[in-house]
Amino acid sequence: MAETTHTPAPGVAEHPSLALVDSAGELPGGRRFDDLATPDSTTAWLVAHDLVAPGVQLYEHCQGRLTGLREAIRDLMAAHVERTAPTDGAVRILNDALTSAPGALRLHFDEKTGFVRNAEHPATQVVEHAMAVIAEDAAALLTNDEASMLAVCEAESCERFFLRTHARRQWCSTRCGDRVRAARAYARKRAALSGQAT
């Protein structure tokens, strides 16, 4: 997986949809990152977020579908935060992902444990299952009480979404907050110095 060198934003651990949206962006200094840049890094990201079992191998087509879902959820979250209408395409992509995996739990018998129910996802449906879980989380997040806590980081060049831990929180991390405060202090110092020079 690509080295992102940032701490997870609040809410990412609880919401795979937030984790997906924040899996690409820009780091300080203008360096871009994308945890889903290749099929292997996409697989590693899904395994790290307990969305697929270790040993699964995804292909480029599956990677493309997941990055498409990421852009759709980003569009939906941005529309929510900005109080604008999302694109029709983003709503369609999310709804397609919601219904892409079978929802019924099948009955199985195990001689040691007895009857159990679980979902069966053949190798060809692994990405559909992961996308359905992420899409369900996104739909729930956008419609439940936590929706009012959803925000985008206000630090320049940061594109990460997060859940506000308090109403006045503006940044996704201490690092982003420190960068903004340092930039403001530098601007004040420059303004003061230019005022003395005249």
PDB file of C-alpha atoms in Angstrom:
ATOM      1  CA  MET A   1       0.000   0.000   0.000  1.00  0.00           C
ATOM      2  CA  ALA A   2       1.230   3.513  -0.720  1.00  0.00           C
ATOM      3  CA  GLU A   3       2.754   5.379   2.193  1.00  0.00           C
ATOM      4  CA  THR A   4       0.325   8.135   3.058  1.00  0.00           C
ATOM      5  CA  THR A   5       2.156   9.501   6.132  1.00  0.00           C
ATOM      6  CA  HIS A   6      -0.987  10.874   7.763  1.00  0.00           C
ATOM      7  CA  THR A   7      -3.056   9.794  10.704  1.00  0.00           C
ATOM      8  CA  PRO A   8      -6.553   8.511  10.031  1.00  0.00           C
ATOM      9  CA  ALA A   9      -9.219  11.197  10.157  1.00  0.00           C
ATOM     10  CA  PRO A  10     -11.939  10.948  12.828  1.00  0.00           C
ATOM     11  CA  GLY A  11     -14.645   8.504  11.744  1.00  0.00           C
ATOM     12  CA  VAL A  12     -12.508   6.524   9.293  1.00  0.00           C
ATOM     13  CA  ALA A  13     -12.094   3.540  11.642  1.00  0.00           C
ATOM     14  CA  GLU A  14     -15.881   3.226  12.048  1.00  0.00           C
ATOM     15  CA  HIS A  15     -16.907   3.999   8.466  1.00  0.00           C
ATOM     16  CA  PRO A  16     -15.417   2.155   5.492  1.00  0.00           C
ATOM     17  CA  SER A  17     -17.020   4.719   3.188  1.00  0.00           C
ATOM     18  CA  LEU A  18     -14.985   7.517   4.824  1.00  0.00           C
ATOM     19  CA  ALA A  19     -11.875   5.345   4.655  1.00  0.00           C
ATOM     20  CA  LEU A  20     -12.489   4.777   0.947  1.00  0.00           C
ATOM     21  CA  VAL A  21     -12.999   8.470   0.186  1.00  0.00           C
ATOM     22  CA  ASP A  22      -9.847   9.343   2.137  1.00  0.00           C
ATOM     23  CA  SER A  23      -7.784   6.664   0.348  1.00  0.00           C
ATOM     24  CA  ALA A  24      -6.571   9.256  -2.182  1.00  0.00           C
ATOM     25  CA  GLY A  25      -5.600  12.871  -1.865  1.00  0.00           C
ATOM     26  CA  GLU A  26      -2.772  15.314  -1.420  1.00  0.00           C
ATOM     27  CA  LEU A  27      -0.135  15.471   1.282  1.00  0.00           C
ATOM     28  CA  PRO A  28       1.678  18.590   2.460  1.00  0.00           C
ATOM     29  CA  GLY A  29       4.125  19.703  -0.181  1.00  0.00           C
ATOM     30  CA  GLY A  30       1.753  18.835  -3.021  1.00  0.00           C
ATOM     31  CA  ARG A  31       2.596  15.120  -3.141  1.00  0.00           C
ATOM     32  CA  ARG A  32      -0.406  13.021  -4.203  1.00  0.00           C
ATOM     33  CA  PHE A  33      -1.204   9.586  -2.834  1.00  0.00           C
ATOM     34  CA  ASP A  34      -3.628   6.853  -3.882  1.00  0.00           C
ATOM     35  CA  ASP A  35      -3.993   3.696  -1.805  1.00  0.00           C
ATOM     36  CA  LEU A  36      -5.918   2.117  -4.713  1.00  0.00           C
ATOM     37  CA  ALA A  37      -3.375   2.935  -7.437  1.00  0.00           C
ATOM     38  CA  THR A  38      -2.846  -0.684  -8.498  1.00  0.00           C
ATOM     39  CA  PRO A  39      -4.782  -3.942  -8.213  1.00  0.00           C
ATOM     40  CA  ASP A  40      -2.285  -5.133  -5.568  1.00  0.00           C
ATOM     41  CA  SER A  41      -2.575  -1.962  -3.461  1.00  0.00           C
ATOM     42  CA  THR A  42      -6.371  -2.116  -3.817  1.00  0.00           C
ATOM     43  CA  THR A  43      -6.358  -5.698  -2.573  1.00  0.00           C
ATOM     44  CA  ALA A  44      -4.105  -4.731   0.352  1.00  0.00           C
ATOM     45  CA  TRP A  45      -6.419  -1.822   1.229  1.00  0.00           C
ATOM     46  CA  LEU A  46      -9.491  -4.082   1.216  1.00  0.00           C
ATOM     47  CA  VAL A  47      -7.713  -6.689   3.371  1.00  0.00           C
ATOM     48  CA  ALA A  48      -6.526  -3.998   5.814  1.00  0.00           C
ATOM     49  CA  HIS A  49     -10.129  -2.796   6.203  1.00  0.00           C
ATOM     50  CA  ASP A  50     -11.494  -6.350   6.678  1.00  0.00           C
ATOM     51  CA  LEU A  51     -13.549  -6.139   3.494  1.00  0.00           C
ATOM     52  CA  VAL A  52     -11.982  -9.193   1.828  1.00  0.00           C
ATOM     53  CA  ALA A  53     -10.114 -12.202   3.157  1.00  0.00           C
ATOM     54  CA  PRO A  54      -6.324 -12.385   2.921  1.00  0.00           C
ATOM     55  CA  GLY A  55      -5.200 -14.259  -0.168  1.00  0.00           C
ATOM     56  CA  VAL A  56      -7.804 -12.730  -2.472  1.00  0.00           C
ATOM     57  CA  GLN A  57      -6.424 -11.223  -5.669  1.00  0.00           C
ATOM     58  CA  LEU A  58      -8.290  -8.462  -7.472  1.00  0.00           C
ATOM     59  CA  TYR A  59      -7.740  -7.419 -11.044  1.00  0.00           C
ATOM     60  CA  GLU A  60      -7.634  -4.064 -12.802  1.00  0.00           C
ATOM     61  CA  HIS A  61     -11.348  -4.177 -13.647  1.00  0.00           C
ATOM     62  CA  CYS A  62     -12.231  -4.591  -9.955  1.00  0.00           C
ATOM     63  CA  GLN A  63      -9.813  -1.821  -8.982  1.00  0.00           C
ATOM     64  CA  GLY A  64     -11.518   0.485 -11.491  1.00  0.00           C
ATOM     65  CA  ARG A  65     -14.946  -0.294 -10.091  1.00  0.00           C
ATOM     66  CA  LEU A  66     -13.814   0.478  -6.558  1.00  0.00           C
ATOM     67  CA  THR A  67     -12.183   3.770  -7.567  1.00  0.00           C
ATOM     68  CA  GLY A  68     -15.400   4.655  -9.412  1.00  0.00           C
ATOM     69  CA  LEU A  69     -17.349   4.037  -6.211  1.00  0.00           C
ATOM     70  CA  ARG A  70     -14.844   6.191  -4.326  1.00  0.00           C
ATOM     71  CA  GLU A  71     -15.470   9.120  -6.667  1.00  0.00           C
ATOM     72  CA  ALA A  72     -19.239   8.664  -6.426  1.00  0.00           C
ATOM     73  CA  ILE A  73     -19.191   8.635  -2.612  1.00  0.00           C
ATOM     74  CA  ARG A  74     -16.863  11.662  -2.609  1.00  0.00           C
ATOM     75  CA  ASP A  75     -19.404  13.464  -4.824  1.00  0.00           C
ATOM     76  CA  LEU A  76     -22.262  12.527  -2.478  1.00  0.00           C
ATOM     77  CA  MET A  77     -20.367  13.605   0.648  1.00  0.00           C
ATOM     78  CA  ALA A  78     -19.306  16.883  -0.976  1.00  0.00           C
ATOM     79  CA  ALA A  79     -22.906  17.561  -1.994  1.00  0.00           C
ATOM     80  CA  HIS A  80     -24.027  16.925   1.583  1.00  0.00           C
ATOM     81  CA  VAL A  81     -21.360  19.178   3.126  1.00  0.00           C
ATOM     82  CA  GLU A  82     -21.880  21.948   0.541  1.00  0.00           C
ATOM     83  CA  ARG A  83     -25.678  21.551   0.618  1.00  0.00           C
ATOM     84  CA  THR A  84     -25.883  21.076  -3.141  1.00  0.00           C
ATOM     85  CA  ALA A  85     -27.414  18.410  -5.331  1.00  0.00           C
ATOM     86  CA  PRO A  86     -25.211  15.403  -6.126  1.00  0.00           C
ATOM     87  CA  THR A  87     -24.769  14.205  -9.665  1.00  0.00           C
ATOM     88  CA  ASP A  88     -27.271  11.631 -10.897  1.00  0.00           C
ATOM     89  CA  GLY A  89     -24.350   9.392 -11.792  1.00  0.00           C
ATOM     90  CA  ALA A  90     -23.078   9.325  -8.203  1.00  0.00           C
ATOM     91  CA  VAL A  91     -26.485   8.306  -6.836  1.00  0.00           C
ATOM     92  CA  ARG A  92     -26.796   5.605  -9.504  1.00  0.00           C
ATOM     93  CA  ILE A  93     -23.316   4.199  -8.810  1.00  0.00           C
ATOM     94  CA  LEU A  94     -24.029   4.013  -5.077  1.00  0.00           C
ATOM     95  CA  ASN A  95     -27.396   2.339  -5.639  1.00  0.00           C
ATOM     96  CA  ASP A  96     -25.836  -0.145  -8.068  1.00  0.00           C
ATOM     97  CA  ALA A  97     -23.219  -1.005  -5.443  1.00  0.00           C
ATOM     98  CA  LEU A  98     -25.903  -1.412  -2.769  1.00  0.00           C
ATOM     99  CA  THR A  99     -27.625  -4.097  -4.815  1.00  0.00           C
ATOM    100  CA  SER A 100     -24.560  -5.724  -6.362  1.00  0.00           C
ATOM    101  CA  ALA A 101     -24.091  -8.511  -3.811  1.00  0.00           C
ATOM    102  CA  PRO A 102     -26.641 -11.111  -2.744  1.00  0.00           C
ATOM    103  CA  GLY A 103     -28.121 -10.104   0.579  1.00  0.00           C
ATOM    104  CA  ALA A 104     -29.503 -13.450   1.664  1.00  0.00           C
ATOM    105  CA  LEU A 105     -27.565 -15.491   4.194  1.00  0.00           C
ATOM    106  CA  ARG A 106     -27.504 -19.117   3.109  1.00  0.00           C
ATOM    107  CA  LEU A 107     -28.000 -22.022   5.516  1.00  0.00           C
ATOM    108  CA  HIS A 108     -25.111 -24.471   5.936  1.00  0.00           C
ATOM    109  CA  PHE A 109     -24.542 -27.469   8.149  1.00  0.00           C
ATOM    110  CA  ASP A 110     -21.211 -28.059   9.823  1.00  0.00           C
ATOM    111  CA  GLU A 111     -20.740 -31.319  11.740  1.00  0.00           C
ATOM    112  CA  LYS A 112     -18.833 -29.549  14.520  1.00  0.00           C
ATOM    113  CA  THR A 113     -20.972 -26.432  14.946  1.00  0.00           C
ATOM    114  CA  GLY A 114     -24.332 -27.433  13.530  1.00  0.00           C
ATOM    115  CA  PHE A 115     -26.403 -25.088  11.421  1.00  0.00           C
ATOM    116  CA  VAL A 116     -24.885 -21.750  10.490  1.00  0.00           C
ATOM    117  CA  ARG A 117     -25.878 -18.969   8.141  1.00  0.00           C
ATOM    118  CA  ASN A 118     -23.440 -16.914   6.123  1.00  0.00           C
ATOM    119  CA  ALA A 119     -23.134 -15.156   2.836  1.00  0.00           C
ATOM    120  CA  GLU A 120     -21.359 -16.944   0.042  1.00  0.00           C
ATOM    121  CA  HIS A 121     -19.337 -14.798  -2.245  1.00  0.00           C
ATOM    122  CA  PRO A 122     -17.585 -16.620  -5.035  1.00  0.00           C
ATOM    123  CA  ALA A 123     -14.249 -15.166  -6.121  1.00  0.00           C
ATOM    124  CA  THR A 124     -15.999 -13.326  -8.935  1.00  0.00           C
ATOM    125  CA  GLN A 125     -18.209 -11.496  -6.415  1.00  0.00           C
ATOM    126  CA  VAL A 126     -15.603 -10.463  -3.853  1.00  0.00           C
ATOM    127  CA  VAL A 127     -15.453  -6.877  -5.051  1.00  0.00           C
ATOM    128  CA  GLU A 128     -19.257  -6.689  -5.275  1.00  0.00           C
ATOM    129  CA  HIS A 129     -19.528  -7.734  -1.636  1.00  0.00           C
ATOM    130  CA  ALA A 130     -16.948  -5.141  -0.535  1.00  0.00           C
ATOM    131  CA  MET A 131     -18.650  -2.439  -2.608  1.00  0.00           C
ATOM    132  CA  ALA A 132     -22.053  -3.324  -1.143  1.00  0.00           C
ATOM    133  CA  VAL A 133     -20.699  -3.043   2.418  1.00  0.00           C
ATOM    134  CA  ILE A 134     -19.070   0.317   1.650  1.00  0.00           C
ATOM    135  CA  ALA A 135     -22.158   1.622  -0.158  1.00  0.00           C
ATOM    136  CA  GLU A 136     -24.428   0.579   2.719  1.00  0.00           C
ATOM    137  CA  ASP A 137     -22.154   2.411   5.140  1.00  0.00           C
ATOM    138  CA  ALA A 138     -22.156   5.546   2.937  1.00  0.00           C
ATOM    139  CA  ALA A 139     -25.947   5.519   2.582  1.00  0.00           C
ATOM    140  CA  ALA A 140     -26.385   5.077   6.335  1.00  0.00           C
ATOM    141  CA  LEU A 141     -23.845   7.799   7.138  1.00  0.00           C
ATOM    142  CA  LEU A 142     -25.525  10.298   4.805  1.00  0.00           C
ATOM    143  CA  THR A 143     -28.971   9.656   6.291  1.00  0.00           C
ATOM    144  CA  ASN A 144     -28.403   9.058  10.015  1.00  0.00           C
ATOM    145  CA  ASP A 145     -27.637  11.378  12.937  1.00  0.00           C
ATOM    146  CA  GLU A 146     -23.914  11.414  12.107  1.00  0.00           C
ATOM    147  CA  ALA A 147     -24.628  13.164   8.794  1.00  0.00           C
ATOM    148  CA  SER A 148     -24.548  16.523  10.549  1.00  0.00           C
ATOM    149  CA  MET A 149     -21.013  15.758  11.751  1.00  0.00           C
ATOM    150  CA  LEU A 150     -19.644  15.071   8.263  1.00  0.00           C
ATOM    151  CA  ALA A 151     -17.131  17.698   7.142  1.00  0.00           C
ATOM    152  CA  VAL A 152     -14.269  18.251   4.726  1.00  0.00           C
ATOM    153  CA  CYS A 153     -10.926  19.451   6.059  1.00  0.00           C
ATOM    154  CA  GLU A 154     -10.513  23.204   5.718  1.00  0.00           C
ATOM    155  CA  ALA A 155      -6.711  23.072   5.429  1.00  0.00           C
ATOM    156  CA  GLU A 156      -5.459  24.231   2.050  1.00  0.00           C
ATOM    157  CA  SER A 157      -4.913  21.320  -0.362  1.00  0.00           C
ATOM    158  CA  CYS A 158      -6.351  18.724   2.049  1.00  0.00           C
ATOM    159  CA  GLU A 159      -9.306  16.901   0.561  1.00  0.00           C
ATOM    160  CA  ARG A 160     -10.094  14.479   3.372  1.00  0.00           C
ATOM    161  CA  PHE A 161     -13.541  14.022   4.864  1.00  0.00           C
ATOM    162  CA  PHE A 162     -14.023  13.349   8.566  1.00  0.00           C
ATOM    163  CA  LEU A 163     -16.609  13.339  11.336  1.00  0.00           C
ATOM    164  CA  ARG A 164     -16.403  16.407  13.576  1.00  0.00           C
ATOM    165  CA  THR A 165     -15.640  15.435  17.157  1.00  0.00           C
ATOM    166  CA  HIS A 166     -16.994  18.851  18.213  1.00  0.00           C
ATOM    167  CA  ALA A 167     -18.903  21.593  16.398  1.00  0.00           C
ATOM    168  CA  ARG A 168     -15.941  23.940  15.908  1.00  0.00           C
ATOM    169  CA  ARG A 169     -13.528  21.348  14.519  1.00  0.00           C
ATOM    170  CA  GLN A 170     -12.244  22.487  11.107  1.00  0.00           C
ATOM    171  CA  TRP A 171      -9.413  20.085  10.304  1.00  0.00           C
ATOM    172  CA  CYS A 172      -9.097  16.357   9.795  1.00  0.00           C
ATOM    173  CA  SER A 173      -5.944  16.101  11.913  1.00  0.00           C
ATOM    174  CA  THR A 174      -3.671  17.972  14.277  1.00  0.00           C
ATOM    175  CA  ARG A 175      -1.136  18.109  11.468  1.00  0.00           C
ATOM    176  CA  CYS A 176      -3.520  20.008   9.177  1.00  0.00           C
ATOM    177  CA  GLY A 177      -4.513  22.348  12.021  1.00  0.00           C
ATOM    178  CA  ASP A 178      -0.861  23.043  12.817  1.00  0.00           C
ATOM    179  CA  ARG A 179      -0.132  23.796   9.141  1.00  0.00           C
ATOM    180  CA  VAL A 180      -3.000  26.301   8.977  1.00  0.00           C
ATOM    181  CA  ARG A 181      -2.010  28.005  12.232  1.00  0.00           C
ATOM    182  CA  ALA A 182       1.642  28.194  11.127  1.00  0.00           C
ATOM    183  CA  ALA A 183       0.627  29.702   7.770  1.00  0.00           C
ATOM    184  CA  ARG A 184      -1.528  32.313   9.550  1.00  0.00           C
ATOM    185  CA  ALA A 185       1.296  33.208  11.953  1.00  0.00           C
ATOM    186  CA  TYR A 186       3.730  33.524   9.035  1.00  0.00           C
ATOM    187  CA  ALA A 187       1.294  35.773   7.146  1.00  0.00           C
ATOM    188  CA  ARG A 188       0.849  38.006  10.226  1.00  0.00           C
ATOM    189  CA  LYS A 189       4.618  38.213  10.691  1.00  0.00           C
ATOM    190  CA  ARG A 190       5.135  39.149   7.025  1.00  0.00           C
ATOM    191  CA  ALA A 191       2.378  41.764   7.230  1.00  0.00           C
ATOM    192  CA  ALA A 192       3.953  43.241  10.373  1.00  0.00           C
ATOM    193  CA  LEU A 193       7.411  43.313   8.770  1.00  0.00           C
ATOM    194  CA  SER A 194       6.129  44.939   5.587  1.00  0.00           C
ATOM    195  CA  GLY A 195       4.281  47.520   7.732  1.00  0.00           C
ATOM    196  CA  GLN A 196       7.538  48.393   9.528  1.00  0.00           C
ATOM    197  CA  ALA A 197       9.437  48.686   6.251  1.00  0.00           C
ATOM    198  CA  THR A 198       7.161  51.515   4.999  1.00  0.00           C
TER     199      THR A 198
END
